[in-house]
Coordinates of C-alpha atoms and ligand atoms in Angstrom, one line a residue:
M1 CA 169.3 59.4 126.1
I2 CA 167.6 56.6 127.8
L3 CA 169.4 56.1 131.4
A4 CA 167.9 59.9 132.4
Q5 CA 164.0 58.4 131.9
A6 CA 165.1 55.3 133.7
I7 CA 166.6 57.1 136.8
K8 CA 163.0 59.5 135.9
I9 CA 161.0 55.8 136.5
K10 CA 163.4 54.5 139.0
M11 CA 163.2 57.9 141.5
D12 CA 159.4 57.4 141.2
C13 CA 159.4 53.8 142.0
P14 CA 158.8 52.4 145.5
G15 CA 161.6 52.3 147.5
G16 CA 163.0 55.1 145.6
N17 CA 163.9 58.6 145.7
N18 CA 161.7 61.7 146.8
M19 CA 164.1 63.5 148.8
T20 CA 165.9 64.9 145.8
Q21 CA 165.5 68.7 146.5
E22 CA 165.9 69.1 149.8
H23 CA 169.2 67.3 150.0
P24 CA 172.5 68.8 151.6
L25 CA 174.8 67.5 148.6
I26 CA 171.9 68.6 146.0
E27 CA 172.3 72.0 148.2
E28 CA 176.3 72.1 147.3
Y29 CA 175.4 71.5 144.2
R30 CA 173.2 74.7 143.7
R31 CA 175.4 76.9 145.7
F32 CA 179.0 75.1 143.2
S33 CA 176.5 76.5 140.1
P34 CA 174.3 80.0 140.8
G35 CA 175.4 80.5 136.7
S36 CA 173.5 77.3 135.9
E37 CA 170.6 77.6 138.4
T38 CA 170.0 81.4 136.7
A39 CA 170.4 80.0 133.1
S40 CA 167.8 77.4 134.2
V41 CA 165.3 79.6 135.2
R42 CA 165.4 81.4 131.8
A43 CA 165.3 77.8 130.1
R44 CA 162.0 76.8 132.1
E45 CA 159.8 79.9 130.1
V46 CA 160.9 78.5 126.8
F47 CA 161.4 74.3 127.2
P48 CA 159.3 72.4 128.9
G49 CA 161.1 71.3 132.3
G50 CA 164.1 73.5 130.9
D51 CA 164.9 71.0 128.4
T52 CA 165.1 70.7 124.5
R53 CA 167.0 67.5 124.9
A54 CA 165.9 64.4 127.1
S55 CA 169.4 63.1 127.3
A56 CA 171.5 66.2 128.1
H57 CA 168.9 67.2 131.1
Y58 CA 169.4 66.3 134.9
A59 CA 168.1 67.4 138.3
P60 CA 167.8 70.1 139.7
Y61 CA 169.0 71.0 136.2
P62 CA 172.2 71.0 134.4
L63 CA 175.7 72.8 133.9
V64 CA 175.7 75.2 131.3
V65 CA 178.5 75.4 129.3
E66 CA 180.3 78.1 127.8
E67 CA 183.2 76.6 125.7
A68 CA 184.9 73.4 125.6
S69 CA 188.7 72.5 124.3
G70 CA 190.1 69.4 123.8
C71 CA 188.5 67.0 127.0
T72 CA 188.1 70.7 129.0
L73 CA 184.4 72.1 129.7
R74 CA 184.2 75.7 130.9
D75 CA 180.7 76.6 132.5
V76 CA 179.4 79.4 133.2
D77 CA 180.8 80.1 136.7
G78 CA 183.9 79.4 135.5
H79 CA 184.6 75.9 136.4
E80 CA 186.8 74.2 134.3
I81 CA 185.0 70.4 134.0
L82 CA 187.3 67.0 132.4
D83 CA 184.6 65.6 130.0
F84 CA 183.9 62.2 130.2
M85 CA 180.5 62.5 128.5
N86 CA 181.8 64.1 125.2
N87 CA 178.5 64.2 124.2
F88 CA 177.6 60.5 124.5
T89 CA 180.9 59.4 122.6
S90 CA 180.8 61.2 119.5
L91 CA 183.4 63.7 120.1
I92 CA 186.0 60.4 120.0
H93 CA 188.7 63.9 119.9
G94 CA 187.1 66.0 122.6
H95 CA 186.6 69.4 121.9
A96 CA 187.7 72.0 119.1
F97 CA 189.8 69.4 117.6
G98 CA 192.5 71.1 115.5
P99 CA 192.4 69.2 112.1
V100 CA 188.5 69.2 112.6
V101 CA 188.1 73.4 113.3
E102 CA 190.2 73.5 110.3
A103 CA 188.4 71.6 108.2
V104 CA 185.5 73.1 109.4
Q105 CA 186.8 76.4 108.4
R106 CA 188.1 75.5 105.3
Q107 CA 184.7 74.1 104.3
I108 CA 182.0 76.8 105.5
G109 CA 183.8 79.1 103.4
R110 CA 183.2 77.0 100.4
G111 CA 179.5 75.8 101.0
S112 CA 177.8 73.7 103.4
A113 CA 175.4 71.7 101.9
F114 CA 175.0 71.1 98.6
A115 CA 172.4 68.4 97.0
A116 CA 175.2 67.2 95.0
P117 CA 177.7 64.0 95.5
S118 CA 180.8 65.3 96.9
E119 CA 184.4 63.9 97.0
D120 CA 184.8 63.9 100.8
Q121 CA 181.5 61.8 100.9
I122 CA 183.5 59.4 98.9
A123 CA 186.7 59.5 100.9
L124 CA 184.8 59.3 104.1
A125 CA 182.7 56.3 103.2
E126 CA 186.0 54.7 101.8
I127 CA 188.0 55.0 105.0
I128 CA 185.0 53.2 106.3
T129 CA 184.5 50.7 104.0
G130 CA 188.2 49.9 103.9
R131 CA 188.2 49.6 107.9
V132 CA 184.9 47.7 108.4
A133 CA 185.1 43.9 106.9
S134 CA 181.6 43.6 106.9
I135 CA 180.4 47.1 105.2
E136 CA 180.9 46.7 101.4
Q137 CA 178.5 49.7 100.3
M138 CA 176.8 51.9 102.7
R139 CA 174.5 55.5 102.9
F140 CA 175.0 58.5 104.9
T141 CA 172.1 59.9 107.2
S142 CA 171.7 63.1 109.3
S143 CA 172.1 61.0 112.5
G144 CA 172.0 57.6 114.3
T145 CA 168.2 57.8 114.4
E146 CA 167.4 57.8 110.6
G147 CA 170.5 55.0 110.4
T148 CA 169.0 52.3 112.2
Q149 CA 165.3 53.2 111.0
M150 CA 167.2 52.6 107.4
A151 CA 168.8 49.5 108.6
I152 CA 165.2 47.8 109.7
R153 CA 163.5 49.5 106.2
C154 CA 166.4 47.4 104.5
A155 CA 166.0 44.2 105.7
R156 CA 162.1 44.3 105.1
A157 CA 162.9 45.2 101.7
A158 CA 164.9 42.4 101.6
T159 CA 162.8 39.5 103.7
G160 CA 159.5 41.0 102.8
R161 CA 158.9 40.5 106.7
Q162 CA 157.8 42.9 108.7
K163 CA 158.9 42.4 112.8
I164 CA 162.0 42.7 114.4
M165 CA 163.9 41.3 117.2
K166 CA 165.3 43.8 119.4
I167 CA 167.2 43.2 122.8
E168 CA 165.9 44.4 126.2
G169 CA 167.1 47.4 127.3
G170 CA 168.7 48.1 123.9
Y171 CA 168.6 52.0 122.6
H172 CA 168.6 52.4 118.7
G173 CA 167.7 56.3 118.3
S174 CA 164.1 58.6 119.2
Y175 CA 161.2 56.8 117.8
E176 CA 159.2 54.1 118.7
L177 CA 160.4 51.5 117.5
A178 CA 164.0 51.6 118.4
E179 CA 162.5 52.4 121.9
V180 CA 160.5 49.1 123.0
S181 CA 161.5 47.9 125.9
L182 CA 163.9 50.0 126.5
V183 CA 163.3 50.2 130.3
P184 CA 162.3 47.3 131.3
M185 CA 160.7 47.8 135.0
P186 CA 160.7 44.8 137.1
N187 CA 157.1 44.7 137.7
M188 CA 156.3 44.9 133.7
C189 CA 159.0 43.5 132.1
G190 CA 157.4 39.8 132.1
P191 CA 159.4 36.3 132.2
L192 CA 162.9 36.3 130.9
E193 CA 162.0 33.4 128.8
A194 CA 159.5 35.2 126.7
P195 CA 160.0 39.2 127.6
V196 CA 156.8 42.0 127.2
S197 CA 157.4 44.6 124.6
L198 CA 156.5 47.4 127.1
P199 CA 156.2 51.5 125.6
V200 CA 158.8 53.9 127.0
D201 CA 156.4 56.4 127.5
K202 CA 152.4 57.4 126.8
S203 CA 152.8 58.2 123.4
F204 CA 153.8 54.3 121.6
P205 CA 151.4 53.0 118.8
E206 CA 150.3 49.5 120.4
S207 CA 151.2 48.2 116.1
V208 CA 154.4 49.4 116.6
L209 CA 154.8 47.2 120.5
G210 CA 152.8 44.0 117.8
D211 CA 156.0 44.2 115.5
T212 CA 158.7 43.3 118.2
V213 CA 160.1 40.9 119.5
I214 CA 161.8 41.5 122.7
C215 CA 165.0 39.1 124.0
P216 CA 167.5 39.6 127.3
Y217 CA 170.6 40.5 126.7
N218 CA 173.3 37.5 126.8
E219 CA 170.8 34.7 127.2
P220 CA 172.0 32.5 123.8
T221 CA 169.7 29.6 124.5
I222 CA 166.5 32.1 125.3
A223 CA 167.7 33.8 122.0
A224 CA 167.7 30.6 119.9
N225 CA 163.9 29.8 121.8
L226 CA 162.5 33.2 120.6
I227 CA 164.0 32.6 117.1
A228 CA 162.5 29.5 116.5
E229 CA 159.2 30.5 117.9
H230 CA 158.8 33.8 116.0
G231 CA 161.8 33.3 113.4
D232 CA 159.4 33.1 110.0
D233 CA 157.8 36.7 110.8
L234 CA 161.5 38.8 111.7
A235 CA 163.2 40.5 109.2
A236 CA 165.8 42.2 111.4
I237 CA 167.7 40.9 114.2
I238 CA 169.3 44.8 116.3
V239 CA 171.6 43.8 118.5
E240 CA 174.2 46.7 120.0
P241 CA 177.8 45.0 120.5
V242 CA 178.3 46.2 123.7
L243 CA 174.6 47.1 125.5
G244 CA 175.3 50.5 125.7
S245 CA 172.2 52.5 127.5
M246 CA 172.4 50.1 130.1
G247 CA 175.4 50.2 131.6
M248 CA 178.2 49.5 128.8
I249 CA 177.0 45.2 129.1
P250 CA 179.7 43.6 126.8
A251 CA 177.8 40.7 124.7
S252 CA 179.0 37.5 125.5
D253 CA 181.0 35.8 121.9
S254 CA 178.4 33.1 122.5
F255 CA 175.8 35.8 122.1
L256 CA 176.5 37.1 119.4
K257 CA 177.4 34.0 117.8
T258 CA 174.1 32.3 118.7
L259 CA 172.1 35.4 117.1
R260 CA 174.4 35.3 113.5
S261 CA 173.8 31.7 113.6
E262 CA 170.6 31.8 113.9
A263 CA 170.0 34.5 111.8
D264 CA 171.5 32.6 109.0
N265 CA 169.0 29.5 109.7
H266 CA 165.4 31.7 109.7
G267 CA 166.5 33.8 106.3
I268 CA 166.9 37.1 109.1
V269 CA 168.8 40.2 108.3
L270 CA 171.4 40.5 111.9
I271 CA 172.3 44.3 112.1
F272 CA 174.5 45.5 114.4
D273 CA 173.9 49.0 116.0
E274 CA 177.4 49.9 116.3
V275 CA 176.6 53.8 117.0
I276 CA 178.5 53.6 119.9
T277 CA 180.6 51.0 119.4
L278 CA 182.4 51.4 116.5
R279 CA 185.1 53.4 118.3
L280 CA 186.2 50.1 120.2
G281 CA 188.2 48.7 117.2
N282 CA 189.7 49.8 114.0
G283 CA 187.0 47.6 112.3
G284 CA 184.1 48.1 115.5
A285 CA 183.1 46.3 118.0
Q286 CA 182.5 43.4 115.8
A287 CA 185.7 42.9 114.5
Q288 CA 187.0 42.3 118.3
A289 CA 183.8 39.8 119.1
G290 CA 185.0 37.7 115.4
V291 CA 181.5 38.0 114.5
Q292 CA 180.2 40.2 111.3
P293 CA 176.8 41.4 110.7
D294 CA 174.7 41.9 107.9
L295 CA 174.1 45.4 108.2
T296 CA 175.9 47.8 111.2
C297 CA 174.6 51.1 112.3
M298 CA 177.0 54.5 112.7
G299 CA 176.7 57.6 114.0
K300 CA 178.4 59.8 116.2
I301 CA 182.4 59.5 115.7
I302 CA 182.2 59.7 111.7
G303 CA 180.5 63.0 112.2
G304 CA 183.5 64.3 113.6
G305 CA 180.9 65.9 115.9
L306 CA 178.8 67.4 113.6
P307 CA 175.6 65.5 113.3
V308 CA 175.8 62.1 111.6
G309 CA 174.8 58.3 111.0
A310 CA 174.9 55.9 108.2
V311 CA 174.1 52.6 107.6
G312 CA 176.5 49.9 106.0
G313 CA 176.6 46.3 104.7
K314 CA 176.4 43.7 102.3
R315 CA 176.5 44.6 99.1
D316 CA 173.7 43.3 98.1
L317 CA 171.6 44.3 100.9
L318 CA 172.9 48.2 100.4
Q319 CA 171.4 47.8 96.4
L320 CA 168.2 48.1 97.8
F321 CA 168.6 51.9 97.8
S322 CA 170.4 52.0 94.7
P323 CA 168.3 54.4 92.3
E324 CA 168.8 52.0 89.2
Q325 CA 167.0 49.7 91.4
E326 CA 162.9 49.5 89.9
Q327 CA 161.7 50.2 93.4
P328 CA 164.5 51.4 95.9
I329 CA 164.0 51.9 99.4
M330 CA 163.3 55.8 99.4
H331 CA 165.6 57.6 101.8
A332 CA 166.1 61.5 100.8
S333 CA 167.1 63.5 104.0
T334 CA 168.4 66.7 103.5
F335 CA 171.3 66.9 105.3
S336 CA 172.3 63.1 104.6
G337 CA 176.7 63.3 103.7
N338 CA 176.4 67.4 104.1
A339 CA 179.9 68.9 103.4
L340 CA 180.4 70.7 106.7
T341 CA 179.6 67.1 108.2
M342 CA 181.6 65.3 105.6
A343 CA 184.7 67.6 106.3
A344 CA 184.9 66.9 109.9
G345 CA 184.3 63.5 109.8
L346 CA 187.3 62.7 107.8
A347 CA 189.5 64.6 109.1
A348 CA 188.2 62.5 112.7
M349 CA 188.4 59.4 111.5
T350 CA 192.1 60.0 109.4
H351 CA 193.0 60.9 112.9
Y352 CA 191.6 57.9 114.6
D353 CA 193.7 55.0 113.3
A354 CA 194.7 51.7 114.9
S355 CA 197.3 52.6 117.6
E356 CA 194.7 55.7 118.9
V357 CA 192.0 52.7 119.1
E358 CA 194.4 50.6 121.4
R359 CA 195.6 53.6 123.1
L360 CA 192.0 54.9 124.4
N361 CA 190.9 50.7 124.7
G362 CA 194.1 51.0 127.2
L363 CA 192.9 53.8 129.0
G364 CA 189.6 52.2 129.6
N365 CA 191.3 49.8 131.4
R366 CA 193.2 52.0 133.5
L367 CA 189.7 54.3 134.5
R368 CA 187.6 50.7 135.1
A369 CA 190.9 49.5 137.2
G370 CA 191.1 53.1 139.5
F371 CA 186.9 53.3 139.8
N372 CA 187.2 50.2 141.1
E373 CA 189.9 50.5 143.8
C374 CA 188.1 53.3 144.6
F375 CA 184.7 51.2 145.0
R376 CA 186.7 48.4 147.2
S377 CA 188.5 50.9 149.7
H378 CA 185.5 52.8 150.3
G379 CA 183.7 49.6 151.3
I380 CA 181.0 50.4 148.0
K381 CA 179.0 47.8 146.3
A382 CA 179.2 49.1 142.7
V383 CA 181.4 48.1 139.7
A384 CA 183.0 50.4 136.8
Q385 CA 182.2 48.1 133.6
G386 CA 182.7 48.2 130.1
M387 CA 184.6 47.6 127.3
G388 CA 187.8 49.8 125.9
S389 CA 187.3 53.3 126.1
L390 CA 183.7 52.7 127.1
T391 CA 182.7 52.6 131.1
N392 CA 179.9 52.8 133.1
V393 CA 179.3 52.4 136.7
L394 CA 176.3 50.7 138.1
F395 CA 176.0 50.1 142.2
A396 CA 175.7 46.5 141.9
E397 CA 177.8 43.9 142.7
G398 CA 178.7 43.4 139.1
P399 CA 179.3 41.5 136.8
V400 CA 176.3 43.3 135.6
T401 CA 175.1 40.9 132.3
N402 CA 171.2 42.0 131.2
A403 CA 169.3 44.8 131.2
R404 CA 167.1 43.9 134.3
Q405 CA 169.7 43.3 136.3
T406 CA 171.5 47.1 135.8
M407 CA 167.4 48.4 136.4
D408 CA 167.8 46.1 139.9
A409 CA 171.2 48.0 140.7
M410 CA 169.3 51.2 139.9
I411 CA 166.5 50.7 141.9
G412 CA 168.9 50.0 144.7
A413 CA 170.8 52.6 144.3
G414 CA 167.7 55.0 144.5
H415 CA 168.8 58.7 145.0
V416 CA 172.9 57.4 144.9
T417 CA 173.2 57.3 141.0
Q418 CA 172.2 60.6 141.0
L419 CA 174.2 62.2 144.2
F420 CA 176.9 60.5 142.3
H421 CA 176.7 62.2 139.0
L422 CA 176.2 65.8 141.0
T423 CA 179.3 65.3 143.7
M424 CA 181.6 64.3 140.6
L425 CA 180.7 67.5 138.6
R426 CA 181.5 69.4 141.9
H427 CA 184.9 67.6 142.0
G428 CA 185.5 68.5 138.3
V429 CA 184.4 65.6 136.1
M430 CA 181.5 65.2 134.2
S431 CA 180.3 62.0 132.7
A432 CA 176.7 61.2 131.9
T433 CA 173.8 61.2 134.5
R434 CA 173.7 56.8 134.2
L435 CA 178.0 57.5 135.2
M436 CA 178.7 56.9 131.6
Y437 CA 182.4 57.6 131.0
C438 CA 184.2 57.5 127.6
I439 CA 188.0 58.4 126.5
S440 CA 189.2 60.7 124.1
T441 CA 192.1 61.1 122.3
P442 CA 193.0 64.1 124.5
M443 CA 193.4 62.4 127.4
S444 CA 196.3 60.2 129.0
E445 CA 197.2 58.7 131.7
A446 CA 196.8 62.2 134.1
E447 CA 193.3 62.8 133.0
I448 CA 192.5 59.3 133.6
D449 CA 194.4 59.5 137.2
Q450 CA 192.0 62.7 137.5
G451 CA 189.0 61.1 137.2
I452 CA 190.0 58.4 139.7
A453 CA 190.9 61.1 141.7
A454 CA 187.2 62.9 141.8
V455 CA 185.7 59.3 142.6
D456 CA 187.6 58.9 146.1
K457 CA 186.9 62.2 146.6
T458 CA 182.9 61.4 145.7
L459 CA 183.0 58.0 147.4
S460 CA 184.1 60.4 150.6
D461 CA 181.7 63.0 150.7
L462 CA 178.7 60.5 149.7
K463 CA 179.7 57.9 152.3
P464 CA 178.1 58.8 155.0
Y465 CA 174.6 59.5 152.6
I466 CA 175.1 55.7 151.9
E467 CA 175.5 54.5 155.9
A468 CA 172.7 56.5 156.7
E469 CA 169.7 56.4 153.5
R470 CA 171.1 53.3 151.3
P471 CA 173.2 51.0 153.6
N472 CA 172.5 47.8 151.1
L473 CA 175.1 49.6 148.9
L474 CA 177.4 49.0 151.4
A475 CA 180.3 46.0 151.0
Ligands
LIG1 C1 173.5 52.3 120.3 C2 172.5 53.6 119.6 N1 171.7 53.9 118.7 C3 171.3 55.1 117.9 C4 171.5 55.9 118.6 C5 170.9 57.5 117.7 O1 171.7 57.9 117.2 P1 171.1 59.6 117.4 O2 171.5 60.5 118.5 O3 172.3 60.2 116.6 O4 170.0 60.1 116.9 C6 172.1 56.2 119.7 C7 171.9 57.3 120.7 O5 172.7 57.5 121.3 C8 173.0 55.4 120.2 O6 173.3 54.9 121.4

């Protein structure tokens, strides 16, 4: 989710864009997608703003997808669109992957959910614990949101402390604590050395803001100082090895290593949120970084495209959930470990082995190099950055290393981010509105090059408008 909101806020900023509906490139998008526009009129009757999921919405209206297979989506107007969104990185094998389809078809005929253990649950957990060195035991949840919630509860139960250190711009799910300071607006976020805990909307209770200590990404010295100041009150530090929602920013080695050592020094539980990044290594991004957390949150790819989440980690921490404990952490959840998700997840993870991880990461390098060459040759100040199969485009000189720089880039780009996204759709490529591109196994170099060609065409379309409306983006 997230950047949809950040983009919205950016659009409302002074210096932002007030011309969305009338822009000629938006008119072109409307001409391209009449079927989706018609559906959006119906949607507005039953959903506020026509939307039932913030992260999937964009103005003037999103394309309505009819069906999908492999890495291709077909919208209601019959366009074939290359999918670099993959339901926000969860579809590691793209759409309708044969082994997942077979596993789900087989399972649904035998029952979809039982309030009972199953062999598939055990088998999927064995794959994950076998690959990720820091995960000795785990529990499934129904979403990544629930996975991070359970990790935080586990840390609180283990330490008897309440406060959580969270990264500025980090997203950990759809609840208040997980969204504090998700959108660090420049005029509100306070000094870099002591960021303010900011609500993301009007629903936030004060108590949640008071429960968080916000730390900027990739600032090891500031992190150490904040932990020295608040360490005795901190139950957990929760961090993504790549800051996903703020532009796929890889963590520096020294940042993660500092968090690890300072967590040890102060008896704090270190949580890696690998809901997005697990795909980056056979043992997750933590294996690439060479830093082991105490707890890992998972989701997305481990469910084979069905709703899923999980928390795993050290045996002594996971034992706090054990029903054999005196007072276990309460974790019920009707659909956790349901039979359909387990069947799909098992098929997906079995086919996502170390060689596929490497192949997709290599395709990611090709994508970034190609995109960056397009920006250079068109004379546009933009960067495609990220890690392995995860990429984000930002209109900035780059590299962007923390959320404040991302916000500056987004505000500086104004409406150009939106125009880039919509124009890429017209040229047959779907990304997240925040310009996140992720790669799935049906893709090969041909699809990556198709994506690069779409960037080239999009920049040709955008260049006259950038020259006239956002000359600050010219290199
Ligand atoms: C890093 C991260 N953590 C947690 C979540 C929440 O996962 P879910 O949407 O499955 O609840 C997300 C979702 O995008 C995420 O990106």
